[in-house]
Tab-separated table of C-alpha atoms in Angstrom:
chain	number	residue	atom	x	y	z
A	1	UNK	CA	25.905	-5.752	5.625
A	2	UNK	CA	25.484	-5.049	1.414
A	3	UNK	CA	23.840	-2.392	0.621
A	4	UNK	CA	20.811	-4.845	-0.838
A	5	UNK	CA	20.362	-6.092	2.535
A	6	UNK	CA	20.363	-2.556	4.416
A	7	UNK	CA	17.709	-1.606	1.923
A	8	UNK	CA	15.475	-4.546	2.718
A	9	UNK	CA	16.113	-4.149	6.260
A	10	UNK	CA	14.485	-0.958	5.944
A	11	UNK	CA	11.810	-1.733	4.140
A	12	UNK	CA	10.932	-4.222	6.696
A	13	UNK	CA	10.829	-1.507	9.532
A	14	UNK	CA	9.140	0.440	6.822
A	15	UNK	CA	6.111	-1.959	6.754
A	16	UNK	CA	6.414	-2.687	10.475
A	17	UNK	CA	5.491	0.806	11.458
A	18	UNK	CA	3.044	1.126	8.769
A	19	UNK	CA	0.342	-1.450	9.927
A	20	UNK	CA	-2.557	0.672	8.017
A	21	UNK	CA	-2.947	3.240	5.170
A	22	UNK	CA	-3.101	6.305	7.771
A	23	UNK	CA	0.116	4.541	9.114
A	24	UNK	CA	1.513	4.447	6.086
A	25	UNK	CA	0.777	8.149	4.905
A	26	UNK	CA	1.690	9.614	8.310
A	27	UNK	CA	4.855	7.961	8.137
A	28	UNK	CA	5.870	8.493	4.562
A	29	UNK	CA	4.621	12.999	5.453
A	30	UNK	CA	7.145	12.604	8.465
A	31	UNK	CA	9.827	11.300	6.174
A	32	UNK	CA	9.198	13.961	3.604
A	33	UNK	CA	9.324	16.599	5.847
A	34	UNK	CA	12.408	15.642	7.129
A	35	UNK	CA	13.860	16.037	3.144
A	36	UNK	CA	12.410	19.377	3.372
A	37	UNK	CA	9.018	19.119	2.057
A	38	UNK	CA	6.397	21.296	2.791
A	39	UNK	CA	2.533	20.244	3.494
A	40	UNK	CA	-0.388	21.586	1.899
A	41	UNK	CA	-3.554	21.584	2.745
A	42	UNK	CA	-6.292	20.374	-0.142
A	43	UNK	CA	-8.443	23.316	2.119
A	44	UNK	CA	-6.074	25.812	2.003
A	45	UNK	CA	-4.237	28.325	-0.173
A	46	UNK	CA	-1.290	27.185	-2.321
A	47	UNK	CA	2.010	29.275	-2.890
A	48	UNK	CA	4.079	27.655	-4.793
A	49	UNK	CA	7.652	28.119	-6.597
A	50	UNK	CA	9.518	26.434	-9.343
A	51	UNK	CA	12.195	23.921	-7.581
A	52	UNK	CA	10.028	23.988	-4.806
A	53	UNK	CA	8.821	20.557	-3.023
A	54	UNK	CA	5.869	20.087	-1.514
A	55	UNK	CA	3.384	17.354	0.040
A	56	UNK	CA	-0.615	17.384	0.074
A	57	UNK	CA	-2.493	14.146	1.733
A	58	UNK	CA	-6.280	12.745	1.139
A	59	UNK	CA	-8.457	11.183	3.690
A	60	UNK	CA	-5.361	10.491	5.694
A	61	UNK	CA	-5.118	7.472	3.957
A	62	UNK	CA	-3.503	9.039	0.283
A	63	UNK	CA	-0.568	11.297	-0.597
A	64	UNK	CA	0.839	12.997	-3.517
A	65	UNK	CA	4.511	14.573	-3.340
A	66	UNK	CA	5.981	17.466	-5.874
A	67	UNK	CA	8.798	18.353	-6.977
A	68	UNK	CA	8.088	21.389	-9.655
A	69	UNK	CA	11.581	21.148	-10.720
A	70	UNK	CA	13.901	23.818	-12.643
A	71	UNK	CA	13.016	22.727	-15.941
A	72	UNK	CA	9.937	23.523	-17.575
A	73	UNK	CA	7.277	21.866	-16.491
A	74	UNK	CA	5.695	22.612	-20.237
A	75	UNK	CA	8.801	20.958	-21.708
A	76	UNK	CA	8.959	18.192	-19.486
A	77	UNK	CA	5.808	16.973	-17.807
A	78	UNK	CA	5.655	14.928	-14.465
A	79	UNK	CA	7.334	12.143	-13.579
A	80	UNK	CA	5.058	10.006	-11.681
A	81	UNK	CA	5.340	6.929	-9.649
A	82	UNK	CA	1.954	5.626	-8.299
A	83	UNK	CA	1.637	3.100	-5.737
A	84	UNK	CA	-0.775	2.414	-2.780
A	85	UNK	CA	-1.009	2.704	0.617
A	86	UNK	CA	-3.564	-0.500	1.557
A	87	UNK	CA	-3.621	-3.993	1.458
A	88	UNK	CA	-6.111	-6.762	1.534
A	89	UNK	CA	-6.864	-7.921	5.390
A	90	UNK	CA	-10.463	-7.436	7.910
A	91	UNK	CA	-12.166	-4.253	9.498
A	92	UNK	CA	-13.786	-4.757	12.620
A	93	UNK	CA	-17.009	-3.842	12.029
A	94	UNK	CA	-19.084	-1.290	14.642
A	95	UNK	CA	-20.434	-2.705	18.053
A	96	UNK	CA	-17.712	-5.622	17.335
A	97	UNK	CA	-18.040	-7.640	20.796
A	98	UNK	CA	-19.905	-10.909	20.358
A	99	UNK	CA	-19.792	-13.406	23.160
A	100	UNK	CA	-19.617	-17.447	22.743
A	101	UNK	CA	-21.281	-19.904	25.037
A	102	UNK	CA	-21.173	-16.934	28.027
A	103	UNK	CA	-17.439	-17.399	28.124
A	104	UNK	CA	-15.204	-16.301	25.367
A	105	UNK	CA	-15.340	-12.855	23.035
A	106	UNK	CA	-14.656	-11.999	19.170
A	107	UNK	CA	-14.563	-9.546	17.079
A	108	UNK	CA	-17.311	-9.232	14.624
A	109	UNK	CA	-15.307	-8.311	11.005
A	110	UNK	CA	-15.687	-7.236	7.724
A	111	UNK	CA	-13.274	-9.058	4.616
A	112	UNK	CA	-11.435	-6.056	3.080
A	113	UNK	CA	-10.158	-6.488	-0.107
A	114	UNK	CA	-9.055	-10.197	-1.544
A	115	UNK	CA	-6.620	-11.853	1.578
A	116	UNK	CA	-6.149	-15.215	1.275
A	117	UNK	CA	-7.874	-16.391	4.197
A	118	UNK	CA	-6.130	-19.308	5.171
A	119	UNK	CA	-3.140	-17.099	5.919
A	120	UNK	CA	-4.725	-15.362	8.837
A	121	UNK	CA	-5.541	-18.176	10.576
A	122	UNK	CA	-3.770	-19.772	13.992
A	123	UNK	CA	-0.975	-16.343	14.501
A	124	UNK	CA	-1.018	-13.282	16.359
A	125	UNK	CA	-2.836	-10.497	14.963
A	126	UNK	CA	-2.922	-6.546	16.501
A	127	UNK	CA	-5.155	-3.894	16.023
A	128	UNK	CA	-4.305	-0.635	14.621
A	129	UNK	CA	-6.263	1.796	12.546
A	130	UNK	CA	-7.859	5.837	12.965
A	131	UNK	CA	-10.250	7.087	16.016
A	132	UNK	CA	-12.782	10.075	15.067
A	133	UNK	CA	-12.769	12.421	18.233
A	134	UNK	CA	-15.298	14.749	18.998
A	135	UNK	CA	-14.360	18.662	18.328
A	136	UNK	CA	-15.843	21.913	18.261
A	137	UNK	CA	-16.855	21.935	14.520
A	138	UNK	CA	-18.979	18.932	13.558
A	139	UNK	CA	-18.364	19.124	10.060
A	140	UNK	CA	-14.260	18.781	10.991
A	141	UNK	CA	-13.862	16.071	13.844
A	142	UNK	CA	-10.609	15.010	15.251
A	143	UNK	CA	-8.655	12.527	13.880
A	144	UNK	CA	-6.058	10.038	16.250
A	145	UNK	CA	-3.898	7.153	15.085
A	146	UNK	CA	-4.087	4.115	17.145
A	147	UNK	CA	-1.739	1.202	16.957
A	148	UNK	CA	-1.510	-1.155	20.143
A	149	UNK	CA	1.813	-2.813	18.942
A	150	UNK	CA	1.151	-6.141	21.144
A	151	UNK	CA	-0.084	-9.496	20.098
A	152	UNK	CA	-4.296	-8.385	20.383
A	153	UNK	CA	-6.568	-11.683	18.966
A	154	UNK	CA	-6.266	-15.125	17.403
A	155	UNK	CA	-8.072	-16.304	14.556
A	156	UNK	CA	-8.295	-20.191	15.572
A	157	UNK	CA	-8.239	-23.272	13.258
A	158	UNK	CA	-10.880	-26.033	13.661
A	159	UNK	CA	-9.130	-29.185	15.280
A	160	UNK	CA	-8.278	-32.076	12.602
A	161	UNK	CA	-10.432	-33.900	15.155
A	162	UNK	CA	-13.071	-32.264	14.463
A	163	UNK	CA	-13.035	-31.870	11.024
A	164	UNK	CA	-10.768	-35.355	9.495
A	165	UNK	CA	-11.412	-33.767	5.719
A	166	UNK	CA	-9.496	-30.865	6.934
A	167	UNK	CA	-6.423	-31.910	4.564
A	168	UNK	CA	-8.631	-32.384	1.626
A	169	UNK	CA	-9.633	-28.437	1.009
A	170	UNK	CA	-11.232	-26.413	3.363
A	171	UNK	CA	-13.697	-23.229	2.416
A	172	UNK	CA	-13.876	-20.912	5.118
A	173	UNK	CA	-16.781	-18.004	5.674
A	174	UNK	CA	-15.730	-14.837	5.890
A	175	UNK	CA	-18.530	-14.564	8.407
A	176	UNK	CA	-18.488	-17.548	10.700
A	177	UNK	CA	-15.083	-18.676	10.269
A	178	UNK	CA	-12.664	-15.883	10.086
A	179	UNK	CA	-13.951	-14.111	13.542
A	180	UNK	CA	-10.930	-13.283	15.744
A	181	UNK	CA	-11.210	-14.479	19.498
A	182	UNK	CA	-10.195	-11.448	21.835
A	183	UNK	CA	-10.749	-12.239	25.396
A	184	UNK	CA	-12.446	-14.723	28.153
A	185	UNK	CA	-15.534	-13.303	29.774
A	186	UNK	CA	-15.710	-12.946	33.469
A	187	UNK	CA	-18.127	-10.838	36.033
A	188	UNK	CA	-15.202	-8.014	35.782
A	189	UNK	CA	-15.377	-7.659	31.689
A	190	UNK	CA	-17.385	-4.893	30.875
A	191	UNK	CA	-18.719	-6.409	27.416
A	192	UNK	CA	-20.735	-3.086	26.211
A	193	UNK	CA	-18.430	-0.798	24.600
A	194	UNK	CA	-15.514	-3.022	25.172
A	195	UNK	CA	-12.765	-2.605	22.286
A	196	UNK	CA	-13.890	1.650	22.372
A	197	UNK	CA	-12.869	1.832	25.637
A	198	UNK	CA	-9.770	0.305	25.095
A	199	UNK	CA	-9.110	2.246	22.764
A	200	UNK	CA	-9.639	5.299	24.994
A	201	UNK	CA	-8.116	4.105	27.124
A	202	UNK	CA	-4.423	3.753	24.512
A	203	UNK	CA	-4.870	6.889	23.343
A	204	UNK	CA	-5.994	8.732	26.861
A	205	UNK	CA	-9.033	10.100	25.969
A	206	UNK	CA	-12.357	10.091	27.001
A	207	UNK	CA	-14.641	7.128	25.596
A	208	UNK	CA	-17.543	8.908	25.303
A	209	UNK	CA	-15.544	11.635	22.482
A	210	UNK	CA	-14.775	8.821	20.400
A	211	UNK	CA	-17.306	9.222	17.561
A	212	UNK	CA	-16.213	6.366	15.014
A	213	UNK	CA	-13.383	4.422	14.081
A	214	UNK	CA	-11.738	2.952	10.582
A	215	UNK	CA	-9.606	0.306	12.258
A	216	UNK	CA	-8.014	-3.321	11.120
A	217	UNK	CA	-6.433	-6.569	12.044
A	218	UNK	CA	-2.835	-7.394	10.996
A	219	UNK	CA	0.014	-9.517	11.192
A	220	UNK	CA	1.380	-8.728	14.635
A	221	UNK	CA	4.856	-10.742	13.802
A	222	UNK	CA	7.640	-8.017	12.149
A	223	UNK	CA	8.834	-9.445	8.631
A	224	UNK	CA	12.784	-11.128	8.183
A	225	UNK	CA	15.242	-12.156	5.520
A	226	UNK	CA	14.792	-15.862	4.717
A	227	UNK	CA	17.489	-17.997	2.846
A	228	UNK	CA	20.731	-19.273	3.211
A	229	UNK	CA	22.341	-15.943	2.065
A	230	UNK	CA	19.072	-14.057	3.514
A	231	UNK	CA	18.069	-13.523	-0.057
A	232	UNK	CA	14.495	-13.435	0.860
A	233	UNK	CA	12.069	-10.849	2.328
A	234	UNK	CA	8.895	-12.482	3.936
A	235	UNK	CA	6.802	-9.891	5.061
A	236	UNK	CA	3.532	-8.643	5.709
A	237	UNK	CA	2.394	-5.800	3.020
A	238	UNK	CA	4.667	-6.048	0.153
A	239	UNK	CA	2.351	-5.569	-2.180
A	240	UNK	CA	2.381	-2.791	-2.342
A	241	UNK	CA	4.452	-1.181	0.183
A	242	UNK	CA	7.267	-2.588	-1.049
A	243	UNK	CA	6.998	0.110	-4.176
A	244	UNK	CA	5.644	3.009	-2.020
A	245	UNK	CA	8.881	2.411	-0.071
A	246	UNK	CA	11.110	2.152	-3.501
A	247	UNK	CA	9.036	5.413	-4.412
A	248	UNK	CA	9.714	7.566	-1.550
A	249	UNK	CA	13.962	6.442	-1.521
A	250	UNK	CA	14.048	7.323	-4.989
A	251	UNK	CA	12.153	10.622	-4.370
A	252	UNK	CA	14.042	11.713	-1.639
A	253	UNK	CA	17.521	10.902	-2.862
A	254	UNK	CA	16.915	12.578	-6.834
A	255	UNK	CA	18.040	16.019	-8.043
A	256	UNK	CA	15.972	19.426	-8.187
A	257	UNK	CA	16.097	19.188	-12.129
A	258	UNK	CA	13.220	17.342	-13.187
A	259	UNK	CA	9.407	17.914	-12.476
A	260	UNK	CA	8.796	14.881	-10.694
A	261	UNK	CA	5.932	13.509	-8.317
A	262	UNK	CA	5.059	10.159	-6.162
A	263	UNK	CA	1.446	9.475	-5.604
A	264	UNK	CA	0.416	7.250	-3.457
A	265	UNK	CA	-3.457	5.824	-3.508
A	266	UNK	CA	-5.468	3.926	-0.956
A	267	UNK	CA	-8.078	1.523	-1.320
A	268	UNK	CA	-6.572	-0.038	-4.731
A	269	UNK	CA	-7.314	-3.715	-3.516
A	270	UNK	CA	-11.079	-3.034	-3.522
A	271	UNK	CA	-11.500	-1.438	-7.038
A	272	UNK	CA	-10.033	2.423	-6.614
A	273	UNK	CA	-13.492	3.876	-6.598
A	274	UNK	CA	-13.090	6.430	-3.513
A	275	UNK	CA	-12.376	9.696	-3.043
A	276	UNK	CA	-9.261	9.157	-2.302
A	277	UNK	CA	-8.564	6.018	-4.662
A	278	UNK	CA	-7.321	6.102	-8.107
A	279	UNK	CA	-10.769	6.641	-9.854
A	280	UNK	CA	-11.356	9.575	-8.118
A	281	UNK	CA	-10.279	13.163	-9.682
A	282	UNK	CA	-7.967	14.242	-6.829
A	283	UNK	CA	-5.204	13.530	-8.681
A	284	UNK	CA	-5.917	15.685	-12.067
A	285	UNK	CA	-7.280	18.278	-9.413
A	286	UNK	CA	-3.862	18.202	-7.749
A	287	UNK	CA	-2.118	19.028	-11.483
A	288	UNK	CA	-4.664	21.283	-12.525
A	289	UNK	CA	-3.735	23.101	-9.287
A	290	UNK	CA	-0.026	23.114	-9.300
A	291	UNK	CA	-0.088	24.527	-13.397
A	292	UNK	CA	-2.782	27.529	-12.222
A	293	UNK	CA	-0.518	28.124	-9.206
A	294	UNK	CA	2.823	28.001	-11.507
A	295	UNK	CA	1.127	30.576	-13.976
A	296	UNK	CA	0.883	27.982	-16.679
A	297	UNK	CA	-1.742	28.664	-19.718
A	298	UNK	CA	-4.143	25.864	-20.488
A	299	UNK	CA	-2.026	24.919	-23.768
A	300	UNK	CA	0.750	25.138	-21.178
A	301	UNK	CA	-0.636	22.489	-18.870
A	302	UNK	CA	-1.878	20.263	-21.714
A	303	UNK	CA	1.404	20.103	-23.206
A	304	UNK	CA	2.542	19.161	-19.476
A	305	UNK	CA	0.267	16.401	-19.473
A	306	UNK	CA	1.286	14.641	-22.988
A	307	UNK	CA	5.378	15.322	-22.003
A	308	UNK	CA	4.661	13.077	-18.803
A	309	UNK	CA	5.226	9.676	-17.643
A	310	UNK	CA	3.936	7.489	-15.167
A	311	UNK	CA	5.083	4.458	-14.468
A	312	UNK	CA	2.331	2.231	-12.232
A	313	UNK	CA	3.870	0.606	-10.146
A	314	UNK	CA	1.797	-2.953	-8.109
A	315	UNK	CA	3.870	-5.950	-7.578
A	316	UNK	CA	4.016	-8.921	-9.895
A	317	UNK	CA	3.853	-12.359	-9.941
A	318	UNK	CA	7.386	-15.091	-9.995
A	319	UNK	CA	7.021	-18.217	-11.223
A	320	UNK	CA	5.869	-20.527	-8.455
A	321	UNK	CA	8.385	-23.758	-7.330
A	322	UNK	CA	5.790	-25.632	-6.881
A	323	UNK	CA	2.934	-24.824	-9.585
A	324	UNK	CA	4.443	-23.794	-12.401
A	325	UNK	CA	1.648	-24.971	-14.706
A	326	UNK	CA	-0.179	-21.772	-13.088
A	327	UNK	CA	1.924	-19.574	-15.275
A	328	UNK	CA	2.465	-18.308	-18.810
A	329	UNK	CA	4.787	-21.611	-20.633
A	330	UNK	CA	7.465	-19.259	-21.831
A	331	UNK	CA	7.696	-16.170	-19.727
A	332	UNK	CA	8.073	-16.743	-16.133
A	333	UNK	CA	9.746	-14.265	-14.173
A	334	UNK	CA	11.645	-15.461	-10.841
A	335	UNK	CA	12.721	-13.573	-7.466
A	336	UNK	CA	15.918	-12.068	-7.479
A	337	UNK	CA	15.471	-11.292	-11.430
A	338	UNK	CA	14.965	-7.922	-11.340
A	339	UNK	CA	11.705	-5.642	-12.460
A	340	UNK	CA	8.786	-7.067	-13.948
A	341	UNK	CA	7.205	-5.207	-16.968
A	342	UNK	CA	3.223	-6.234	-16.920
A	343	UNK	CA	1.401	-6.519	-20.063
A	344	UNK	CA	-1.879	-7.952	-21.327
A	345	UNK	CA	-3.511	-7.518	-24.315
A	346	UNK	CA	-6.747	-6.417	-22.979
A	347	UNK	CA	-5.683	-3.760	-20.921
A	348	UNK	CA	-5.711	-4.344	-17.305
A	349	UNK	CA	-2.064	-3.153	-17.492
A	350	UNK	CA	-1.551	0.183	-19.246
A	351	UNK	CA	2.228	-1.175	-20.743
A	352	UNK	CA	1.974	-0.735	-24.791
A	353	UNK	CA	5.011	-1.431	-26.736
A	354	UNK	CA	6.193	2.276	-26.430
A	355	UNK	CA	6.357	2.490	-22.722
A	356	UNK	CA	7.737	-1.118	-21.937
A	357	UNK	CA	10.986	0.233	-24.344
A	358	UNK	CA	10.578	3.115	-22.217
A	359	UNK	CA	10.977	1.367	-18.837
A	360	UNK	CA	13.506	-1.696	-20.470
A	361	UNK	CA	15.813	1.630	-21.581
A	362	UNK	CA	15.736	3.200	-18.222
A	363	UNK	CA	16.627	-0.559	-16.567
A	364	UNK	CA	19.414	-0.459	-19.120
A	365	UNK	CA	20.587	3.089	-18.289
A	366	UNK	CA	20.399	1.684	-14.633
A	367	UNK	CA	22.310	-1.514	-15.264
A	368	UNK	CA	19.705	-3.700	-13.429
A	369	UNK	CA	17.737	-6.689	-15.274
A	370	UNK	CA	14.390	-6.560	-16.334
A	371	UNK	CA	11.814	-9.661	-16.873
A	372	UNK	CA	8.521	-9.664	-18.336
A	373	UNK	CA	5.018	-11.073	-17.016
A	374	UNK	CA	1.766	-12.153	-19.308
A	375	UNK	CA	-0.647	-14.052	-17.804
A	376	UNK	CA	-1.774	-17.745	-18.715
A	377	UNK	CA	-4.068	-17.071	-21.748
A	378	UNK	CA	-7.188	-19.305	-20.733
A	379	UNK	CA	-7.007	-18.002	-16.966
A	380	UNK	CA	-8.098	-14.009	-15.785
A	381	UNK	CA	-5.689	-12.249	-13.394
A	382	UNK	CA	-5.477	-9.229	-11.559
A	383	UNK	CA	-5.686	-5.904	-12.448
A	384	UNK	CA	-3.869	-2.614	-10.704
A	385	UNK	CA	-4.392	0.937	-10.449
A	386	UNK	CA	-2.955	2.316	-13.795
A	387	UNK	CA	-5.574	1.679	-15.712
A	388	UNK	CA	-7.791	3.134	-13.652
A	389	UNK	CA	-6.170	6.448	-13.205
A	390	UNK	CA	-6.108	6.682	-17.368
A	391	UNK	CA	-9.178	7.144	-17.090
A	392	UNK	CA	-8.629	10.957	-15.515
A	393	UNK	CA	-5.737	11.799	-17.045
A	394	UNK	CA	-4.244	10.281	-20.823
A	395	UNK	CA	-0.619	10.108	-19.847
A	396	UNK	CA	1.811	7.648	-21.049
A	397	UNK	CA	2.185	5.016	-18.586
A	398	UNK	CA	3.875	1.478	-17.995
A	399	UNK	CA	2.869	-1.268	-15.454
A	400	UNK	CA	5.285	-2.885	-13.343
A	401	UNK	CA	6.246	-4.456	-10.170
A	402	UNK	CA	8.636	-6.885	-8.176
A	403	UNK	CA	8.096	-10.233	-8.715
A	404	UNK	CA	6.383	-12.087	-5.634
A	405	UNK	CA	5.095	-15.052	-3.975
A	406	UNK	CA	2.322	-15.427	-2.009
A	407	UNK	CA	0.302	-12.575	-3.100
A	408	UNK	CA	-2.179	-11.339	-0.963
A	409	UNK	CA	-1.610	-13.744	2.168
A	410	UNK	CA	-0.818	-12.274	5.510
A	411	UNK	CA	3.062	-12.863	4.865
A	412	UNK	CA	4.253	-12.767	1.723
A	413	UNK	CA	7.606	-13.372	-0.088
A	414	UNK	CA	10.058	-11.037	-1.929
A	415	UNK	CA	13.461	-10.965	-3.492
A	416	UNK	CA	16.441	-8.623	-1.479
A	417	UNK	CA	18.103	-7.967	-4.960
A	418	UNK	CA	14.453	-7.382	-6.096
A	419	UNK	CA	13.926	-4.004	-4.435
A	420	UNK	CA	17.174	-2.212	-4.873
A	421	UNK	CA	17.481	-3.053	-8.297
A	422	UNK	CA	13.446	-1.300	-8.371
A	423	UNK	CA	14.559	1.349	-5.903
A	424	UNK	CA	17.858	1.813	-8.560
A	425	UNK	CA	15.315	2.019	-11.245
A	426	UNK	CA	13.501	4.793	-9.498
A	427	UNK	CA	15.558	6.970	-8.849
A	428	UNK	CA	16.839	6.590	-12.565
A	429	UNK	CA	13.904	7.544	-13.975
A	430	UNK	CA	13.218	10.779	-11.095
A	431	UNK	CA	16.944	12.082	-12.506
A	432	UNK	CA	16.448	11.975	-16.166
């Protein structure tokens, strides 16, 4: 086995056992701890050390990892990696159990983020997600993770029998269409309060303390290599998990020099605009924390601030096989070809000349290649966190990402050279 294929191998296990954003953080604190991290509490006191390494976490669903390095952290500022933890998919709404014709049950659920909907359809989907438990301090309730790891519901197709257009575009509704089927009823069902006491009954604990819930559908099938020389990754969850898991390698493999620090967001694929998203102020409150615990002056932390760089990092797009009208006429980045550097001129990416040099150098220094992505000029694409976290905090800052296919469906498509040569990149950049 290379040591490209180990790595994606990994990652694969890495999405497999992260099925949601709690997942996802959970896992990522284990791993850290592991390296010798230590957790903080946003609620508690903070001691900290130079060349100490530490962990805090946000809603259970965000975390931000430290380094403080030997160097000065005056001198040198951060440097940041910023991914995030979610990805596009359906949230079963509360009081989900609907019944059909006296005889079948869904799932009433809510569209979260932009899936492509399609994708969803006619495979096995599982249920995973966080329980709120009753405790003695209303104001702090228990939290559980739940994952039931087996082939759950079934989002069904309609028949080309019933529907002979079927083949000529179809446009589902979120609503009616995209409910997923989750039992046959019969005089032993106990409809009322169904899916909450199965879930009490996973985690062994009483139905009647489960208070809430924040829990999702996904792609019950683990991801694989594909190609002839497995030079593929289809997965579930690369974007972006695929650069939270380049993040945390890199992290966890650099030296003690450098001032360093991977954050990872949630709820990026519905705009950033939570508490524990990109748009909210927990990450400038996590700085301003570190420099007051570190004895730093406010000059002192300002001059942090302007000495760091943060390089955003969101998948990208490759060229498509099939549509390659879709994409800019000269620059069209392919799997396999290494980093992506994101620009556009109106700022949805936060790459300027300066820090694309910056990221192409540190490629260079790296010996990995490095493509570029614009968009089509007459069509609007995405956008990512960067930008968004600019807005707290002026630091310099690059966009990029792997180059993909099938963004945003329920499997999705990689390169295996892809994410060591971004994982190589990484950990370039952590041991400058």
């Amino acid at each position: 086995m290379t040591k490209e294929i180990q790595l994606a191998e990994e990652l694969i296990n890495f999405i497999y056992n992260g099925p949601t954003a709690f997942h996802v953080v959970e896992n990522v604190g284990r791993e850290l701890e592991a390296a010798g991290y230590k957790k903080l509490e946003l609620t508690g006191q903070w001691e900290l050390e130079a060349g100490g390494k530490y962990y805090t976490t946000k809603n259970g669903s965000a975390i931000f990892a430290f380094d403080t390095g030997k160097k000065s952290l005056a001198d040198n500022g951060f440097k940041m990696i910023c991914a995030h933890s979610d990805s596009p998919g359906f949230k079963i709404k509360p009081d989900p159990e609907m019944i059909v014709d006296g005889k079948l049950m869904k799932l009433n659920t809510e569209v979260y983020g932009g899936p492509i909907l399609m994708s969803w359809l006619d495979r096995p989907l599982s249920i995973a997600g966080r329980v709120i438990l009753k405790s003695d301090d209303p104001l702090k309730p228990g939290h559980k993770l739940v994952n039931f790891r087996k082939a759950m519901v079934y989002i069904p197709n309609l028949a080309i029998h019933l529907n002979r257009s079927v083949n000529d575009g179809v446009e589902l509704n979120k609503q009616k269409d995209m409910l997923p089927l989750v039992s046959t009823v019969n005089d032993s069902l106990e409809k009322d309060g169904w899916l909450q006491n199965l879930v009490a009954k996973e985690l062994q604990v009483d139905a009647l303390d489960i208070l809430d819930f924040d829990l999702f559908l996904y792609e019950f099938e683990k991801g694989t290599l594909v190609g002839e020389k497995n030079e593929f990754i289809s997965s579930p969850k690369l974007d972006d998990l695929a650069m939270v898991h380049a993040g945390l390698k890199a992290l966890l493999s650099s030296d003690d020099n450098s001032p360093k620090m991977l954050a990872i967001f949630d709820n990026e694929e519905v705009g950033s605009g939570t508490k524990q998203g990109a748009g909210s102020p927990v990450l400038k409150h996590i700085i301003d924390r570190i420099a007051e615990k570190l004895g730093m002056s406010q000059e002192d932390k300002q001059r942090a601030l302007y000495n760091s760089f943060m390089i955003s990092a969101d998948m990208a797009h490759s060229i498509h096989p099939n549509q390659v009208g879709k994409h800019d006429p000269v620059l069209h980045p392919v799997l396999n070809g290494g980093p992506v550097i994101k620009i556009h001129a109106n700022q949805k990416y936060t790459t300027d000349g300066d820090s694309g040099a910056v990221f192409k150098s540190l490629c260079k220094i790296a010996e990995v290649p490095v493509q570029q992505f614009v968009n089509r000029s007459d069509m609007v694409g995405g956008s990512t966190l960067g930008n968004v976290l600019l807005g707290q905090m002026d630091i310099r800052s690059v966009d990029v990402g792997n180059p993909m296919l099938s963004m945003h469906s329920v499997r999705e498509l990689g390169g295996v050279k892809d994410h060591f040569y971004m994982t190589e990149v990484f950990k370039t950049f952590f041991n400058l």
